[in-house]
Amino acid sequence: MIPDIKNTNHQALPGKTPSSLSAQTGTISQLQSEIKLIQSLSLIKVQGSESLSFQGKPAQLLSVTTNQQQPLTLINTGPRIPVDSQQTAELTLTAKHQASLTFSDNKPNSSIQSNAIQGSTINNLSVASRIISLTALSASSSTNGSYLTSVSDGNNQFQITSQTPLQKGDSVRVLLDSNNQLQVIPNKTTVASAPQIDALKQSLPKQLSAPEMSQLIKQLQEINNTASTSLSPQSQRALAQLIQSLPALEQLTQSPSAMKHAIQTSGPFAESLLKNANINELNTDLKLNLTRLENTTNDSPVQRSNNFPTEQVANAIERITTNQLRHFSDLNQVNAQTYPLQIELPIKDNQNTSLVQLQIDQDTHDNAVPDHERRWLVKLNFDFEETGRFEVRTSIQENKVGILFAAENTDTIKAIKQQMGKLKQQLIDKNIDVQRLDVFQTKLQEDKPKSPTQTSLIDVRT
């Protein structure tokens, strides 16, 4: 049984006994028969995986078929199983409608993701029927405080009882659980109106691109250095605070705490800083400082007509907001696409300022391992005038590290190669096991957010 099914506001056939269900419709009887046909040991093939939430916790639905081509659904309430389609496993019944999966270790052409679980056993899975879709044939009629609706699965017609009315044409997905109760699964399309996605649709077109963001920071730094008298005292103070708060390269390379502070005040965590009311971080957060600057210039009609980049400042805020919205999701979303945590740092190096992008992601193959054993994937994007675009792609697990440099400029490739020996020795001196250190030349492009129409947004990872 899916405990949070009440959250869907649809409960089918509550209080009905198995016999009355069988008497009502051949569809329900067929689902019951499918569950009964499960063998004690059977080779199954994973056809698909869906994510949803109940009781505030994540769950996973695995659509599988047995070696007799019988479709079933497995409900996983433990750590997510990182499987791909067509992954094979042995299904073993451990109790009434409870099962475990042992994944095959000889699957040809298996992906990296499925290799991560080959030979392992996943316990405490619930067995349910296959998922079917029901369509309301008419509007619900009220009866004894609930609603009776005629539905069809495409072949058979029958009635279900729900706590909220259904309209003609409404579609719901259901499965039969181990207690012979129909349970409603959140539709794949129900998150289309999620407020996060609506907000992203508004924010995404307004945001500055990465080069425009970098150019704006440089422009604001020049305006601050010239002490323009066209700015009001309030705007001058807001601009000075913004520029002074930008992290300096020298500080970041010498102090881990400085890098931590720079990440925490890079903008994506602005609302959290406001909640915790940390004055030092509130005064140095990039998004909050940009917002203060926008507010002071919007309050001055003279400044708005004085070629001050007020609109660009607003669009810079939208870039940070877009980045924030990409990292949120409705927990009921199915097949959610994940994004790495992305941080953008405008870093000062003497009189120059460059925008550095930092991406942090957890290796999805390590979901079941302890936190301290997880592998983290980190990518840094640079675009300096003297080097052109280049990236650093890092894999970190405990004290092991692998580093790849990717650059566009031939001279940058040569400069990196000259420093690689020194970098490796510095890492070794810190008791870091360097498993790979390499550099290659390639064409790099800015990572762009995907359209929110077909993708989902994820929770912040760190």
Coordinates of C-alpha atoms in Angstrom, one line a residue:
M1 CA 0.0 0.0 0.0
I2 CA 1.2 3.5 -0.8
P3 CA 0.7 5.4 2.5
D4 CA 0.5 8.9 1.0
I5 CA -2.1 8.1 -1.6
K6 CA -4.5 10.4 0.3
N7 CA -2.3 13.2 -1.0
T8 CA -3.7 12.6 -4.5
N9 CA -7.2 13.2 -3.2
H10 CA -8.4 10.1 -5.0
Q11 CA -9.0 6.8 -3.2
A12 CA -10.6 4.0 -5.2
L13 CA -13.0 1.6 -3.7
P14 CA -12.3 2.3 0.0
G15 CA -13.7 -0.2 2.5
K16 CA -14.4 -2.8 -0.2
T17 CA -13.6 -6.5 0.4
P18 CA -11.7 -8.6 -2.1
S19 CA -14.8 -10.6 -2.9
S20 CA -16.9 -7.5 -3.7
L21 CA -14.1 -6.2 -5.9
S22 CA -14.0 -9.4 -7.8
A23 CA -17.7 -9.4 -8.2
Q24 CA -17.8 -5.9 -9.6
T25 CA -15.4 -6.1 -12.4
G26 CA -13.2 -8.5 -14.5
T27 CA -10.4 -5.8 -14.5
I28 CA -9.9 -6.1 -10.7
S29 CA -10.1 -9.8 -10.8
Q30 CA -7.5 -9.9 -13.5
L31 CA -5.1 -7.7 -11.5
Q32 CA -5.6 -10.0 -8.5
S33 CA -4.8 -13.0 -10.6
E34 CA -1.7 -11.5 -11.9
I35 CA -0.3 -11.0 -8.3
K36 CA -1.2 -14.6 -7.4
L37 CA 0.7 -16.0 -10.4
I38 CA 4.1 -14.8 -9.0
Q39 CA 6.5 -17.7 -8.6
S40 CA 8.7 -18.0 -5.6
L41 CA 11.8 -17.5 -7.8
S42 CA 11.6 -15.7 -11.1
L43 CA 13.8 -13.9 -13.5
I44 CA 12.4 -10.4 -14.0
K45 CA 13.4 -7.5 -16.3
V46 CA 13.1 -3.9 -15.3
Q47 CA 11.1 -1.9 -17.8
G48 CA 11.0 1.5 -16.1
S49 CA 11.4 3.4 -12.9
E50 CA 9.3 6.2 -11.4
S51 CA 9.8 8.4 -8.4
L52 CA 7.1 9.8 -6.0
S53 CA 6.7 10.8 -2.4
F54 CA 4.7 9.7 0.6
Q55 CA 4.8 10.7 4.2
G56 CA 7.4 13.3 3.2
K57 CA 9.8 10.6 2.1
P58 CA 10.8 9.4 -1.4
A59 CA 9.6 6.1 -2.9
Q60 CA 10.3 4.4 -6.2
L61 CA 8.0 2.3 -8.4
L62 CA 9.7 -0.3 -10.6
S63 CA 7.7 -1.6 -13.6
V64 CA 8.9 -5.1 -14.3
T65 CA 8.0 -8.2 -16.3
T66 CA 8.6 -11.8 -15.3
N67 CA 10.0 -14.5 -17.5
Q68 CA 6.4 -15.4 -18.4
Q69 CA 6.0 -11.8 -19.7
Q70 CA 3.7 -11.0 -16.7
P71 CA 3.8 -7.2 -15.8
L72 CA 4.1 -6.3 -12.1
T73 CA 5.0 -3.3 -10.0
L74 CA 7.6 -3.3 -7.2
I75 CA 7.4 -0.5 -4.6
N76 CA 10.7 0.4 -3.1
T77 CA 10.6 2.6 0.1
G78 CA 14.3 2.3 0.8
P79 CA 17.3 4.0 -0.9
R80 CA 16.7 4.5 -4.6
I81 CA 17.8 1.7 -6.8
P82 CA 19.9 3.1 -9.7
V83 CA 18.7 0.8 -12.5
D84 CA 18.3 1.4 -16.2
S85 CA 15.7 -0.1 -18.5
Q86 CA 16.1 -3.8 -19.4
Q87 CA 18.2 -4.5 -16.2
T88 CA 17.6 -8.1 -15.2
A89 CA 17.3 -9.5 -11.6
E90 CA 16.1 -12.5 -9.6
L91 CA 12.8 -11.9 -7.8
T92 CA 12.4 -13.8 -4.5
L93 CA 9.2 -13.6 -2.4
T94 CA 10.3 -13.2 1.3
A95 CA 6.8 -12.9 2.8
K96 CA 3.2 -12.3 1.6
H97 CA 3.6 -9.8 -1.3
Q98 CA 7.1 -8.8 0.0
A99 CA 10.1 -9.5 -2.1
S100 CA 13.8 -9.0 -2.7
L101 CA 15.8 -8.5 -5.9
T102 CA 19.2 -9.8 -6.7
F103 CA 20.6 -8.1 -9.7
S104 CA 22.4 -10.2 -12.4
D105 CA 26.2 -9.8 -12.7
N106 CA 26.4 -11.1 -16.3
K107 CA 24.2 -8.7 -18.2
P108 CA 26.0 -8.0 -21.6
N109 CA 26.5 -4.4 -22.6
S110 CA 25.3 -3.1 -19.3
S111 CA 25.7 0.6 -18.5
I112 CA 27.9 2.1 -15.8
Q113 CA 24.8 2.8 -13.8
S114 CA 23.5 -0.8 -13.8
N115 CA 27.1 -2.1 -13.2
A116 CA 27.0 -0.3 -9.8
I117 CA 24.3 -2.7 -8.5
Q118 CA 25.2 -6.0 -10.2
G119 CA 25.3 -8.9 -7.8
S120 CA 23.7 -6.9 -5.0
T121 CA 20.4 -7.7 -3.3
I122 CA 17.7 -5.2 -2.5
N123 CA 15.3 -6.2 0.3
N124 CA 11.9 -5.1 1.6
L125 CA 10.1 -4.4 -1.7
S126 CA 6.3 -4.6 -1.9
V127 CA 4.7 -6.4 -4.8
A128 CA 1.7 -4.8 -6.5
S129 CA -0.1 -5.3 -9.8
R130 CA 0.8 -3.6 -13.0
I131 CA -0.2 0.1 -13.4
I132 CA -3.4 0.8 -15.4
S133 CA -5.0 4.0 -16.5
L134 CA -8.7 4.7 -15.9
T135 CA -10.7 7.3 -17.7
A136 CA -13.8 8.9 -16.1
L137 CA -16.8 8.3 -18.5
S138 CA -19.0 10.8 -16.7
A139 CA -19.0 13.3 -13.9
S140 CA -19.0 11.9 -10.4
S141 CA -22.3 11.6 -8.4
S142 CA -22.3 12.2 -4.7
T143 CA -23.3 9.4 -2.4
N144 CA -23.0 9.2 1.4
G145 CA -20.2 11.8 1.5
S146 CA -18.1 10.3 -1.3
Y147 CA -18.3 10.3 -5.1
L148 CA -19.2 7.5 -7.4
T149 CA -17.7 7.6 -10.9
S150 CA -18.0 5.3 -13.9
V151 CA -14.6 4.6 -15.4
S152 CA -13.0 2.5 -18.2
D153 CA -9.6 0.9 -18.6
G154 CA -10.1 0.9 -22.3
N155 CA -11.8 -2.5 -22.4
N156 CA -14.0 -2.8 -19.3
Q157 CA -16.3 -0.3 -17.6
F158 CA -16.9 -0.2 -13.9
Q159 CA -17.4 2.2 -10.9
I160 CA -15.1 3.5 -8.3
T161 CA -15.6 5.5 -5.2
S162 CA -13.4 8.6 -4.5
Q163 CA -13.2 11.3 -1.9
T164 CA -13.2 14.1 -4.5
P165 CA -15.3 14.3 -7.7
L166 CA -13.9 13.4 -11.1
Q167 CA -15.0 15.2 -14.3
K168 CA -15.7 13.4 -17.5
G169 CA -12.5 12.7 -19.3
D170 CA -10.3 12.8 -16.2
S171 CA -7.6 10.2 -16.2
V172 CA -6.1 8.5 -13.1
R173 CA -3.4 5.8 -12.9
V174 CA -4.0 3.0 -10.4
L175 CA -2.5 -0.3 -9.2
L176 CA -3.8 -3.0 -6.9
D177 CA -1.8 -3.4 -3.7
S178 CA -1.3 -6.5 -1.6
N179 CA -4.5 -5.7 0.4
N180 CA -6.5 -5.8 -2.8
Q181 CA -7.1 -2.1 -2.7
L182 CA -6.8 0.2 -5.7
Q183 CA -4.3 2.9 -5.1
V184 CA -3.9 6.0 -7.2
I185 CA -0.5 7.1 -8.5
P186 CA 0.2 10.7 -9.1
N187 CA -0.2 11.4 -12.8
K188 CA 3.0 12.4 -14.7
T189 CA 1.3 15.6 -15.8
T190 CA 0.2 16.8 -12.4
V191 CA 3.4 18.7 -11.8
A192 CA 3.0 20.9 -14.9
S193 CA 1.4 23.6 -12.8
A194 CA 4.0 23.4 -10.0
P195 CA 4.8 26.9 -8.8
Q196 CA 8.5 26.3 -9.1
I197 CA 8.1 25.5 -12.8
D198 CA 5.8 28.5 -13.4
A199 CA 8.4 30.7 -11.7
L200 CA 11.2 29.2 -13.8
K201 CA 9.3 29.9 -17.0
Q202 CA 9.1 33.6 -16.1
S203 CA 12.7 33.8 -14.8
L204 CA 14.5 31.9 -17.5
P205 CA 13.9 34.3 -20.5
K206 CA 15.0 37.3 -18.5
Q207 CA 18.3 36.0 -17.2
L208 CA 21.7 37.3 -18.4
S209 CA 24.0 34.8 -20.1
A210 CA 27.3 33.9 -18.4
P211 CA 29.3 36.3 -20.6
E212 CA 26.8 39.1 -20.0
M213 CA 26.9 38.4 -16.3
S214 CA 30.7 38.7 -16.4
Q215 CA 30.6 41.9 -18.4
L216 CA 28.1 43.5 -16.0
I217 CA 30.3 42.8 -13.0
K218 CA 33.2 44.5 -14.9
Q219 CA 31.0 47.4 -15.8
L220 CA 29.9 47.9 -12.3
Q221 CA 33.5 47.7 -11.0
E222 CA 34.4 50.5 -13.5
I223 CA 31.5 52.7 -12.4
N224 CA 32.5 52.2 -8.8
N225 CA 36.2 53.0 -9.5
T226 CA 35.2 56.3 -11.2
A227 CA 33.0 57.4 -8.3
S228 CA 30.3 58.6 -10.6
T229 CA 28.5 61.7 -9.3
S230 CA 25.4 60.7 -11.2
L231 CA 24.7 58.1 -8.6
S232 CA 22.8 58.9 -5.5
P233 CA 24.6 58.4 -2.2
Q234 CA 22.4 55.3 -1.5
S235 CA 23.3 53.8 -4.9
Q236 CA 27.0 54.6 -4.4
R237 CA 27.0 52.8 -1.0
A238 CA 25.1 49.8 -2.5
L239 CA 27.5 49.6 -5.4
A240 CA 30.6 49.9 -3.2
Q241 CA 29.3 47.2 -0.9
L242 CA 28.7 44.9 -3.9
I243 CA 32.2 45.4 -5.3
Q244 CA 34.0 45.2 -2.0
S245 CA 32.2 41.9 -1.2
L246 CA 33.4 40.1 -4.4
P247 CA 35.9 37.4 -3.3
A248 CA 39.5 37.9 -4.2
L249 CA 41.5 35.2 -6.0
E250 CA 44.4 35.5 -3.5
Q251 CA 42.1 34.8 -0.6
L252 CA 40.4 31.9 -2.2
T253 CA 43.6 30.1 -3.0
Q254 CA 45.1 30.4 0.5
S255 CA 42.1 29.7 2.7
P256 CA 39.5 26.9 2.6
S257 CA 37.3 28.9 4.9
A258 CA 37.4 31.8 2.4
M259 CA 36.2 29.5 -0.4
K260 CA 33.4 28.2 1.8
H261 CA 32.3 31.7 2.6
A262 CA 32.4 32.7 -1.1
I263 CA 30.2 29.7 -2.0
Q264 CA 27.7 30.4 0.8
T265 CA 27.4 34.1 -0.3
S266 CA 27.3 33.5 -4.0
G267 CA 23.5 34.1 -4.3
P268 CA 21.7 30.7 -4.3
F269 CA 21.5 30.6 -0.5
A270 CA 20.3 34.2 -0.1
E271 CA 16.9 33.4 1.4
S272 CA 18.5 31.0 3.8
L273 CA 20.9 33.8 5.0
L274 CA 17.9 36.1 5.4
K275 CA 16.2 33.5 7.6
N276 CA 19.3 32.9 9.8
A277 CA 20.0 36.7 9.9
N278 CA 23.8 36.4 9.7
I279 CA 24.8 40.1 9.3
N280 CA 28.3 39.3 7.9
E281 CA 26.9 37.0 5.2
L282 CA 23.9 39.2 4.5
N283 CA 26.2 42.1 3.7
T284 CA 28.3 40.0 1.3
D285 CA 25.8 37.9 -0.5
L286 CA 25.8 38.6 -4.2
K287 CA 22.1 38.3 -4.8
L288 CA 21.2 40.5 -1.9
N289 CA 23.8 43.1 -2.9
L290 CA 22.5 43.1 -6.5
T291 CA 18.9 43.5 -5.1
R292 CA 19.9 46.5 -2.9
L293 CA 21.6 48.1 -5.9
E294 CA 18.5 47.5 -8.1
N295 CA 16.2 49.0 -5.4
T296 CA 18.3 52.1 -5.0
T297 CA 18.6 52.8 -8.7
N298 CA 14.9 52.1 -9.3
D299 CA 14.0 54.7 -6.7
S300 CA 15.9 57.4 -8.7
P301 CA 14.4 58.4 -12.1
V302 CA 17.6 60.4 -12.8
Q303 CA 19.7 57.3 -12.6
R304 CA 17.4 55.2 -14.7
S305 CA 17.9 57.7 -17.5
N306 CA 21.6 58.1 -16.9
N307 CA 22.7 54.9 -18.7
F308 CA 23.2 53.0 -15.5
P309 CA 22.6 49.3 -16.3
T310 CA 19.6 48.9 -14.0
E311 CA 17.9 46.4 -16.3
Q312 CA 21.0 44.3 -16.6
V313 CA 21.3 44.3 -12.8
A314 CA 17.7 43.0 -12.6
N315 CA 18.5 40.3 -15.2
A316 CA 21.6 39.3 -13.2
I317 CA 19.3 38.7 -10.3
E318 CA 17.1 36.6 -12.6
R319 CA 20.1 34.5 -13.5
I320 CA 20.7 33.6 -9.9
T321 CA 17.0 33.0 -9.4
T322 CA 16.8 30.7 -12.4
N323 CA 19.7 28.7 -10.9
Q324 CA 17.9 28.4 -7.6
L325 CA 14.6 27.3 -9.2
R326 CA 16.4 24.6 -11.2
H327 CA 17.3 22.9 -7.9
F328 CA 13.8 22.5 -6.5
S329 CA 11.2 19.8 -7.4
D330 CA 7.8 18.6 -6.5
L331 CA 8.5 15.4 -4.6
N332 CA 5.6 13.7 -6.4
Q333 CA 7.3 14.3 -9.8
V334 CA 7.8 11.2 -11.9
N335 CA 11.1 10.5 -13.7
A336 CA 12.7 13.7 -12.3
Q337 CA 15.7 14.9 -14.1
T338 CA 18.5 15.9 -11.8
Y339 CA 20.9 18.8 -12.0
P340 CA 24.2 19.4 -10.2
L341 CA 24.5 22.2 -7.7
Q342 CA 25.9 25.1 -9.7
I343 CA 27.7 28.0 -8.1
E344 CA 28.9 31.1 -9.9
L345 CA 31.6 33.2 -8.4
P346 CA 32.7 36.6 -9.7
I347 CA 36.3 36.6 -8.6
K348 CA 38.6 39.7 -8.4
D349 CA 42.2 39.3 -9.6
N350 CA 43.8 42.7 -9.1
Q351 CA 41.8 45.0 -11.4
N352 CA 40.3 42.1 -13.4
T353 CA 37.1 40.3 -12.5
S354 CA 36.1 36.9 -14.0
L355 CA 33.1 34.7 -13.5
V356 CA 34.0 31.2 -12.4
Q357 CA 31.4 28.4 -12.5
L358 CA 31.5 25.6 -10.0
Q359 CA 29.4 22.5 -10.3
I360 CA 29.1 19.8 -7.6
D361 CA 27.3 16.5 -8.0
Q362 CA 27.1 13.2 -6.2
D363 CA 27.8 10.1 -8.3
T364 CA 24.4 8.5 -8.6
H365 CA 26.0 5.1 -8.4
D366 CA 26.9 5.7 -4.7
N367 CA 23.4 6.4 -3.3
A368 CA 23.6 3.3 -1.0
V369 CA 27.1 3.9 0.4
P370 CA 27.9 5.9 3.6
D371 CA 28.3 9.6 3.2
H372 CA 32.1 9.5 3.8
E373 CA 32.6 6.9 1.0
R374 CA 30.6 8.7 -1.6
R375 CA 32.2 9.9 -4.8
W376 CA 31.7 13.5 -5.7
L377 CA 32.0 15.0 -9.2
V378 CA 33.2 18.7 -9.3
K379 CA 33.6 20.8 -12.4
L380 CA 35.0 24.3 -12.6
N381 CA 34.5 26.5 -15.7
F382 CA 36.9 29.4 -16.4
D383 CA 37.1 32.0 -19.1
F384 CA 40.0 34.4 -18.6
E385 CA 41.1 36.8 -21.3
E386 CA 44.6 35.4 -21.2
T387 CA 43.6 31.7 -21.3
G388 CA 40.3 31.5 -23.0
R389 CA 37.8 28.9 -21.9
F390 CA 39.0 25.9 -19.9
E391 CA 37.5 23.4 -17.4
V392 CA 38.7 21.4 -14.5
R393 CA 36.8 18.1 -14.1
T394 CA 37.4 16.4 -10.8
S395 CA 36.3 13.1 -9.2
I396 CA 36.7 12.9 -5.4
Q397 CA 36.2 9.9 -3.2
E398 CA 37.7 9.9 0.3
N399 CA 41.4 10.7 -0.3
K400 CA 41.4 9.7 -3.9
V401 CA 41.1 12.2 -6.7
G402 CA 41.1 12.2 -10.5
I403 CA 41.6 15.5 -12.4
L404 CA 41.0 16.3 -16.1
F405 CA 41.8 19.7 -17.6
A406 CA 40.0 20.6 -20.8
A407 CA 40.9 23.8 -22.7
E408 CA 40.3 25.4 -26.1
N409 CA 43.6 27.4 -26.4
T410 CA 46.8 25.6 -27.4
D411 CA 48.9 27.9 -25.3
T412 CA 46.7 27.2 -22.3
I413 CA 47.2 23.4 -22.8
K414 CA 51.0 23.9 -22.8
A415 CA 50.8 26.1 -19.6
I416 CA 48.7 23.5 -17.8
K417 CA 51.1 20.7 -18.8
Q418 CA 54.0 22.7 -17.4
Q419 CA 52.3 23.0 -14.0
M420 CA 50.8 19.5 -13.7
G421 CA 53.9 18.0 -12.0
K422 CA 53.9 20.7 -9.4
L423 CA 50.1 20.3 -8.8
K424 CA 50.5 16.5 -8.4
Q425 CA 53.3 16.9 -5.9
Q426 CA 51.3 19.4 -3.9
L427 CA 48.4 17.0 -3.7
I428 CA 50.7 14.1 -2.7
D429 CA 52.1 16.3 0.1
K430 CA 48.6 16.6 1.5
N431 CA 48.2 12.8 1.5
I432 CA 45.9 12.8 -1.5
D433 CA 46.0 9.8 -3.8
V434 CA 46.2 11.2 -7.4
Q435 CA 44.7 8.4 -9.5
R436 CA 44.5 10.4 -12.7
L437 CA 45.9 13.7 -13.9
D438 CA 45.5 14.6 -17.6
V439 CA 44.8 17.5 -20.0
F440 CA 43.2 17.6 -23.5
Q441 CA 42.0 20.2 -26.0
T442 CA 38.4 20.5 -27.0
K443 CA 35.7 23.1 -27.8
L444 CA 33.8 24.1 -24.7
Q445 CA 30.3 25.6 -24.5
E446 CA 28.3 27.2 -21.7
D447 CA 26.0 24.8 -19.8
K448 CA 22.5 26.1 -20.4
P449 CA 19.4 25.4 -18.4
K450 CA 16.9 23.1 -20.2
S451 CA 13.3 24.1 -20.8
P452 CA 11.1 23.4 -17.8
T453 CA 8.4 22.0 -19.9
Q454 CA 9.7 18.4 -20.0
T455 CA 12.2 18.4 -17.2
S456 CA 12.0 18.5 -13.4
L457 CA 13.8 20.4 -10.8
I458 CA 15.8 18.8 -8.0
D459 CA 16.4 19.4 -4.4
V460 CA 19.6 21.1 -3.4
R461 CA 22.3 18.5 -3.0
T462 CA 24.6 20.2 -0.5

